[in-house]
GROMACS .gro file of C-alpha atoms in nm:
model
  288
    1UNK     CA    1 -23.510  -0.979  -6.051
    2UNK     CA    2 -23.218  -0.857  -6.260
    3UNK     CA    3 -23.253  -0.623  -6.555
    4UNK     CA    4 -23.263  -0.907  -6.807
    5UNK     CA    5 -23.594  -1.027  -6.667
    6UNK     CA    6 -23.718  -1.385  -6.643
    7UNK     CA    7 -23.749  -1.477  -7.012
    8UNK     CA    8 -23.399  -1.456  -7.156
    9UNK     CA    9 -23.302  -1.542  -7.513
   10UNK     CA   10 -22.950  -1.688  -7.543
   11UNK     CA   11 -22.805  -1.631  -7.892
   12UNK     CA   12 -22.515  -1.819  -8.054
   13UNK     CA   13 -22.417  -1.855  -8.421
   14UNK     CA   14 -22.147  -2.061  -8.581
   15UNK     CA   15 -21.892  -1.900  -8.807
   16UNK     CA   16 -21.715  -1.570  -8.737
   17UNK     CA   17 -21.848  -1.546  -8.380
   18UNK     CA   18 -21.756  -1.898  -8.269
   19UNK     CA   19 -21.383  -1.965  -8.215
   20UNK     CA   20 -21.327  -2.317  -8.085
   21UNK     CA   21 -21.701  -2.379  -8.128
   22UNK     CA   22 -21.735  -2.252  -7.773
   23UNK     CA   23 -22.052  -2.045  -7.820
   24UNK     CA   24 -22.250  -2.295  -8.027
   25UNK     CA   25 -22.144  -2.576  -7.792
   26UNK     CA   26 -22.287  -2.371  -7.504
   27UNK     CA   27 -22.617  -2.334  -7.690
   28UNK     CA   28 -22.619  -2.709  -7.762
   29UNK     CA   29 -22.555  -2.786  -7.396
   30UNK     CA   30 -22.853  -2.571  -7.296
   31UNK     CA   31 -23.082  -2.742  -7.544
   32UNK     CA   32 -22.968  -3.092  -7.451
   33UNK     CA   33 -22.994  -3.032  -7.077
   34UNK     CA   34 -23.376  -3.017  -7.083
   35UNK     CA   35 -23.667  -3.042  -7.328
   36UNK     CA   36 -23.700  -2.761  -7.583
   37UNK     CA   37 -23.946  -2.703  -7.864
   38UNK     CA   38 -23.873  -2.508  -8.185
   39UNK     CA   39 -24.102  -2.208  -8.210
   40UNK     CA   40 -23.964  -2.010  -8.504
   41UNK     CA   41 -23.725  -2.070  -8.794
   42UNK     CA   42 -23.622  -1.841  -9.078
   43UNK     CA   43 -23.660  -1.936  -9.444
   44UNK     CA   44 -23.305  -2.037  -9.547
   45UNK     CA   45 -23.369  -1.931  -9.909
   46UNK     CA   46 -23.380  -1.568  -9.797
   47UNK     CA   47 -23.057  -1.549  -9.600
   48UNK     CA   48 -22.803  -1.820  -9.685
   49UNK     CA   49 -22.563  -1.866  -9.972
   50UNK     CA   50 -22.542  -2.241 -10.022
   51UNK     CA   51 -22.203  -2.214 -10.187
   52UNK     CA   52 -22.076  -2.079  -9.854
   53UNK     CA   53 -22.303  -2.265  -9.605
   54UNK     CA   54 -22.390  -2.588  -9.778
   55UNK     CA   55 -22.680  -2.817  -9.688
   56UNK     CA   56 -22.584  -3.152  -9.534
   57UNK     CA   57 -22.722  -3.495  -9.615
   58UNK     CA   58 -22.775  -3.726  -9.320
   59UNK     CA   59 -22.933  -4.059  -9.235
   60UNK     CA   60 -23.176  -4.134  -8.953
   61UNK     CA   61 -23.179  -4.446  -8.734
   62UNK     CA   62 -23.361  -4.638  -9.008
   63UNK     CA   63 -23.110  -4.540  -9.272
   64UNK     CA   64 -23.337  -4.291  -9.449
   65UNK     CA   65 -23.134  -4.006  -9.594
   66UNK     CA   66 -23.253  -3.646  -9.600
   67UNK     CA   67 -23.116  -3.298  -9.656
   68UNK     CA   68 -23.059  -3.063  -9.365
   69UNK     CA   69 -23.053  -2.699  -9.472
   70UNK     CA   70 -22.871  -2.419  -9.287
   71UNK     CA   71 -23.108  -2.246  -9.051
   72UNK     CA   72 -23.162  -2.016  -8.756
   73UNK     CA   73 -23.419  -2.131  -8.502
   74UNK     CA   74 -23.560  -2.006  -8.174
   75UNK     CA   75 -23.617  -2.280  -7.916
   76UNK     CA   76 -23.854  -2.247  -7.617
   77UNK     CA   77 -23.796  -2.437  -7.290
   78UNK     CA   78 -24.083  -2.677  -7.234
   79UNK     CA   79 -24.077  -2.648  -6.855
   80UNK     CA   80 -24.260  -2.356  -6.693
   81UNK     CA   81 -24.085  -2.366  -6.355
   82UNK     CA   82 -24.043  -2.053  -6.146
   83UNK     CA   83 -23.734  -1.840  -6.194
   84UNK     CA   84 -23.548  -1.736  -6.505
   85UNK     CA   85 -23.609  -1.942  -6.819
   86UNK     CA   86 -23.366  -1.954  -7.108
   87UNK     CA   87 -23.482  -1.957  -7.470
   88UNK     CA   88 -23.214  -2.042  -7.731
   89UNK     CA   89 -23.154  -1.891  -8.075
   90UNK     CA   90 -22.891  -2.080  -8.272
   91UNK     CA   91 -22.793  -2.143  -8.630
   92UNK     CA   92 -22.555  -2.038  -8.904
   93UNK     CA   93 -22.445  -1.680  -8.964
   94UNK     CA   94 -22.639  -1.556  -9.269
   95UNK     CA   95 -22.474  -1.449  -9.593
   96UNK     CA   96 -22.716  -1.172  -9.689
   97UNK     CA   97 -22.997  -0.939  -9.575
   98UNK     CA   98 -22.867  -0.907  -9.220
   99UNK     CA   99 -23.102  -0.624  -9.127
  100UNK     CA  100 -23.408  -0.822  -9.235
  101UNK     CA  101 -23.271  -1.136  -9.069
  102UNK     CA  102 -23.223  -0.957  -8.736
  103UNK     CA  103 -23.560  -0.778  -8.757
  104UNK     CA  104 -23.742  -1.105  -8.827
  105UNK     CA  105 -23.584  -1.285  -8.532
  106UNK     CA  106 -23.634  -0.992  -8.294
  107UNK     CA  107 -24.003  -0.983  -8.393
  108UNK     CA  108 -24.024  -1.353  -8.311
  109UNK     CA  109 -23.854  -1.288  -7.976
  110UNK     CA  110 -24.109  -1.016  -7.899
  111UNK     CA  111 -24.391  -1.259  -7.976
  112UNK     CA  112 -24.236  -1.490  -7.714
  113UNK     CA  113 -24.237  -1.203  -7.460
  114UNK     CA  114 -23.857  -1.219  -7.429
  115UNK     CA  115 -23.738  -0.976  -7.162
  116UNK     CA  116 -23.362  -0.987  -7.225
  117UNK     CA  117 -23.102  -1.116  -7.470
  118UNK     CA  118 -22.758  -1.260  -7.398
  119UNK     CA  119 -22.534  -1.307  -7.703
  120UNK     CA  120 -22.259  -1.569  -7.674
  121UNK     CA  121 -21.937  -1.543  -7.876
  122UNK     CA  122 -21.580  -1.666  -7.864
  123UNK     CA  123 -21.257  -1.529  -8.009
  124UNK     CA  124 -20.901  -1.643  -8.060
  125UNK     CA  125 -20.671  -1.453  -7.823
  126UNK     CA  126 -20.317  -1.443  -7.686
  127UNK     CA  127 -20.408  -1.624  -7.362
  128UNK     CA  128 -20.274  -1.944  -7.201
  129UNK     CA  129 -20.484  -2.262  -7.189
  130UNK     CA  130 -20.355  -2.332  -6.836
  131UNK     CA  131 -20.538  -2.040  -6.675
  132UNK     CA  132 -20.911  -1.977  -6.632
  133UNK     CA  133 -21.074  -1.870  -6.958
  134UNK     CA  134 -21.144  -1.497  -6.958
  135UNK     CA  135 -21.492  -1.383  -7.058
  136UNK     CA  136 -21.558  -1.027  -7.170
  137UNK     CA  137 -21.902  -0.931  -7.036
  138UNK     CA  138 -22.041  -0.617  -7.194
  139UNK     CA  139 -22.349  -0.420  -7.290
  140UNK     CA  140 -22.443  -0.090  -7.454
  141UNK     CA  141 -22.742  -0.073  -7.217
  142UNK     CA  142 -22.676   0.166  -6.928
  143UNK     CA  143 -22.919  -0.010  -6.692
  144UNK     CA  144 -22.768  -0.353  -6.755
  145UNK     CA  145 -22.414  -0.227  -6.700
  146UNK     CA  146 -22.513  -0.072  -6.369
  147UNK     CA  147 -22.716  -0.371  -6.251
  148UNK     CA  148 -22.480  -0.648  -6.359
  149UNK     CA  149 -22.138  -0.480  -6.349
  150UNK     CA  150 -22.081  -0.516  -6.723
  151UNK     CA  151 -21.827  -0.333  -6.938
  152UNK     CA  152 -21.896  -0.090  -7.221
  153UNK     CA  153 -21.693  -0.171  -7.531
  154UNK     CA  154 -21.525   0.113  -7.719
  155UNK     CA  155 -21.447  -0.105  -8.020
  156UNK     CA  156 -21.508   0.037  -8.368
  157UNK     CA  157 -21.478  -0.185  -8.675
  158UNK     CA  158 -21.627  -0.490  -8.850
  159UNK     CA  159 -21.878  -0.699  -8.655
  160UNK     CA  160 -22.062  -1.029  -8.683
  161UNK     CA  161 -22.432  -1.111  -8.676
  162UNK     CA  162 -22.438  -1.104  -8.295
  163UNK     CA  163 -22.383  -0.729  -8.293
  164UNK     CA  164 -22.652  -0.674  -8.555
  165UNK     CA  165 -22.909  -0.876  -8.358
  166UNK     CA  166 -22.806  -0.701  -8.035
  167UNK     CA  167 -22.859  -0.359  -8.194
  168UNK     CA  168 -23.200  -0.463  -8.330
  169UNK     CA  169 -23.304  -0.603  -7.993
  170UNK     CA  170 -23.203  -0.287  -7.808
  171UNK     CA  171 -23.390  -0.075  -8.063
  172UNK     CA  172 -23.698  -0.290  -7.999
  173UNK     CA  173 -23.667  -0.232  -7.625
  174UNK     CA  174 -23.509  -0.565  -7.526
  175UNK     CA  175 -23.199  -0.513  -7.306
  176UNK     CA  176 -22.901  -0.705  -7.440
  177UNK     CA  177 -22.570  -0.827  -7.298
  178UNK     CA  178 -22.279  -0.998  -7.473
  179UNK     CA  179 -22.039  -1.263  -7.338
  180UNK     CA  180 -21.718  -1.335  -7.532
  181UNK     CA  181 -21.481  -1.613  -7.427
  182UNK     CA  182 -21.110  -1.586  -7.511
  183UNK     CA  183 -20.983  -1.910  -7.669
  184UNK     CA  184 -20.603  -1.964  -7.684
  185UNK     CA  185 -20.514  -1.908  -8.048
  186UNK     CA  186 -20.243  -2.175  -8.053
  187UNK     CA  187 -20.497  -2.455  -7.987
  188UNK     CA  188 -20.682  -2.412  -8.318
  189UNK     CA  189 -20.610  -2.777  -8.395
  190UNK     CA  190 -20.773  -2.885  -8.069
  191UNK     CA  191 -21.132  -2.774  -8.133
  192UNK     CA  192 -21.382  -2.778  -7.984
  193UNK     CA  193 -21.275  -2.597  -7.667
  194UNK     CA  194 -21.491  -2.725  -7.378
  195UNK     CA  195 -21.306  -2.510  -7.124
  196UNK     CA  196 -21.425  -2.196  -7.307
  197UNK     CA  197 -21.778  -2.335  -7.334
  198UNK     CA  198 -21.780  -2.399  -6.960
  199UNK     CA  199 -21.662  -2.043  -6.891
  200UNK     CA  200 -21.946  -1.901  -7.103
  201UNK     CA  201 -22.206  -2.111  -6.920
  202UNK     CA  202 -22.065  -2.012  -6.581
  203UNK     CA  203 -22.095  -1.642  -6.671
  204UNK     CA  204 -22.440  -1.692  -6.826
  205UNK     CA  205 -22.565  -1.844  -6.502
  206UNK     CA  206 -22.406  -1.561  -6.305
  207UNK     CA  207 -22.576  -1.277  -6.493
  208UNK     CA  208 -22.917  -1.441  -6.553
  209UNK     CA  209 -22.966  -1.631  -6.229
  210UNK     CA  210 -23.084  -1.934  -6.429
  211UNK     CA  211 -22.960  -2.278  -6.331
  212UNK     CA  212 -22.745  -2.414  -6.613
  213UNK     CA  213 -22.652  -2.782  -6.631
  214UNK     CA  214 -22.286  -2.840  -6.721
  215UNK     CA  215 -22.314  -3.206  -6.823
  216UNK     CA  216 -21.976  -3.361  -6.903
  217UNK     CA  217 -21.809  -3.025  -6.967
  218UNK     CA  218 -21.600  -3.011  -6.645
  219UNK     CA  219 -21.437  -3.345  -6.727
  220UNK     CA  220 -21.408  -3.260  -7.096
  221UNK     CA  221 -21.233  -2.934  -7.008
  222UNK     CA  222 -20.974  -3.116  -6.794
  223UNK     CA  223 -20.911  -3.368  -7.071
  224UNK     CA  224 -20.877  -3.087  -7.329
  225UNK     CA  225 -20.620  -2.908  -7.114
  226UNK     CA  226 -20.425  -3.230  -7.053
  227UNK     CA  227 -20.415  -3.303  -7.426
  228UNK     CA  228 -20.266  -2.961  -7.497
  229UNK     CA  229 -20.018  -3.001  -7.210
  230UNK     CA  230 -19.898  -3.326  -7.366
  231UNK     CA  231 -19.864  -3.173  -7.712
  232UNK     CA  232 -19.677  -2.868  -7.580
  233UNK     CA  233 -19.438  -3.085  -7.376
  234UNK     CA  234 -19.284  -3.209  -7.702
  235UNK     CA  235 -19.225  -2.856  -7.831
  236UNK     CA  236 -18.971  -2.651  -7.636
  237UNK     CA  237 -19.049  -2.331  -7.825
  238UNK     CA  238 -19.421  -2.370  -7.758
  239UNK     CA  239 -19.359  -2.446  -7.391
  240UNK     CA  240 -19.167  -2.120  -7.357
  241UNK     CA  241 -19.435  -1.929  -7.546
  242UNK     CA  242 -19.706  -2.062  -7.313
  243UNK     CA  243 -19.493  -1.966  -7.012
  244UNK     CA  244 -19.475  -1.609  -7.144
  245UNK     CA  245 -19.853  -1.600  -7.184
  246UNK     CA  246 -19.893  -1.729  -6.828
  247UNK     CA  247 -19.670  -1.451  -6.695
  248UNK     CA  248 -19.875  -1.190  -6.883
  249UNK     CA  249 -20.202  -1.336  -6.756
  250UNK     CA  250 -20.076  -1.349  -6.398
  251UNK     CA  251 -19.981  -0.982  -6.428
  252UNK     CA  252 -20.335  -0.900  -6.544
  253UNK     CA  253 -20.478  -1.093  -6.249
  254UNK     CA  254 -20.260  -0.917  -5.995
  255UNK     CA  255 -20.420  -0.653  -5.765
  256UNK     CA  256 -20.219  -0.382  -5.941
  257UNK     CA  257 -20.352  -0.468  -6.289
  258UNK     CA  258 -20.601  -0.248  -6.470
  259UNK     CA  259 -20.962  -0.360  -6.466
  260UNK     CA  260 -20.977  -0.290  -6.841
  261UNK     CA  261 -20.737  -0.571  -6.937
  262UNK     CA  262 -21.000  -0.816  -7.062
  263UNK     CA  263 -21.186  -0.545  -7.252
  264UNK     CA  264 -20.863  -0.435  -7.417
  265UNK     CA  265 -20.784  -0.792  -7.524
  266UNK     CA  266 -21.133  -0.825  -7.672
  267UNK     CA  267 -21.098  -0.505  -7.872
  268UNK     CA  268 -20.743  -0.597  -7.979
  269UNK     CA  269 -20.875  -0.923  -8.121
  270UNK     CA  270 -21.151  -0.756  -8.320
  271UNK     CA  271 -20.924  -0.478  -8.443
  272UNK     CA  272 -20.654  -0.709  -8.575
  273UNK     CA  273 -20.862  -1.013  -8.676
  274UNK     CA  274 -20.755  -1.121  -9.021
  275UNK     CA  275 -20.476  -0.865  -9.056
  276UNK     CA  276 -20.211  -1.129  -9.117
  277UNK     CA  277 -20.049  -1.099  -8.774
  278UNK     CA  278 -19.811  -1.380  -8.687
  279UNK     CA  279 -19.937  -1.653  -8.457
  280UNK     CA  280 -19.833  -1.993  -8.332
  281UNK     CA  281 -20.017  -2.320  -8.328
  282UNK     CA  282 -19.935  -2.657  -8.178
  283UNK     CA  283 -19.780  -2.873  -8.446
  284UNK     CA  284 -19.822  -2.598  -8.704
  285UNK     CA  285 -19.540  -2.350  -8.651
  286UNK     CA  286 -19.594  -1.983  -8.737
  287UNK     CA  287 -19.892  -1.916  -8.956
  288UNK     CA  288 -20.068  -1.620  -9.109
   0.00000   0.00000   0.00000
């Protein structure tokens, strides 16, 4: 048994933590791969600003329309098979009362006897879409780092709700790891990013030992990459830019490269996120 135990809560929130929708798509894939039951939801009135995260109106199969409010829900796997089981916590990043929000959900996790937490996130990075998606795998828990070969981030600066929940879980005695996929920043117009979702699920399976169904993601990832290849082929400047990213990535992957390269890219992203740095996007030109 690894240090995360056999009852692992996988956490993913849309918004700041979810470039290319990679993290929330991974949570959706988990929930759709087998039966799950909702076991706990927060009161949206306490945590969400509806001017920022608006409710949606939707129709069911019979045409009846109803409001769907922003939420955060813990889902329990219905099956009780041997081996590691994955609970899922997903929803929208709250607008207020983050400490209370995290404390409430960690209390609910404790009531489910959760033994470990894995937070899923994704970030826009200077990486090529043609290479395997890099996943930063880290933890502030000494035992987890030793057992699973995880990194320890040295980042200091603004964080999202994932970090707040991770801190609350660790304080409550639940060991927590974080997986962050690097999504090529120039493919912002080609969301979602199934290749990044697939990379997160691959790493999740690796560190938890749980069997994770991939569904159509392998084929979707190939189609996503081919679509970007076709778009870049019509843009000589973009083709050259991607080639430069490939050369940098290949240097990182060489035997002589530092083992801290992925961690440094992760921290660079967080440090400079929203600082107005120049970037490129397919069909968009430079943007800020």
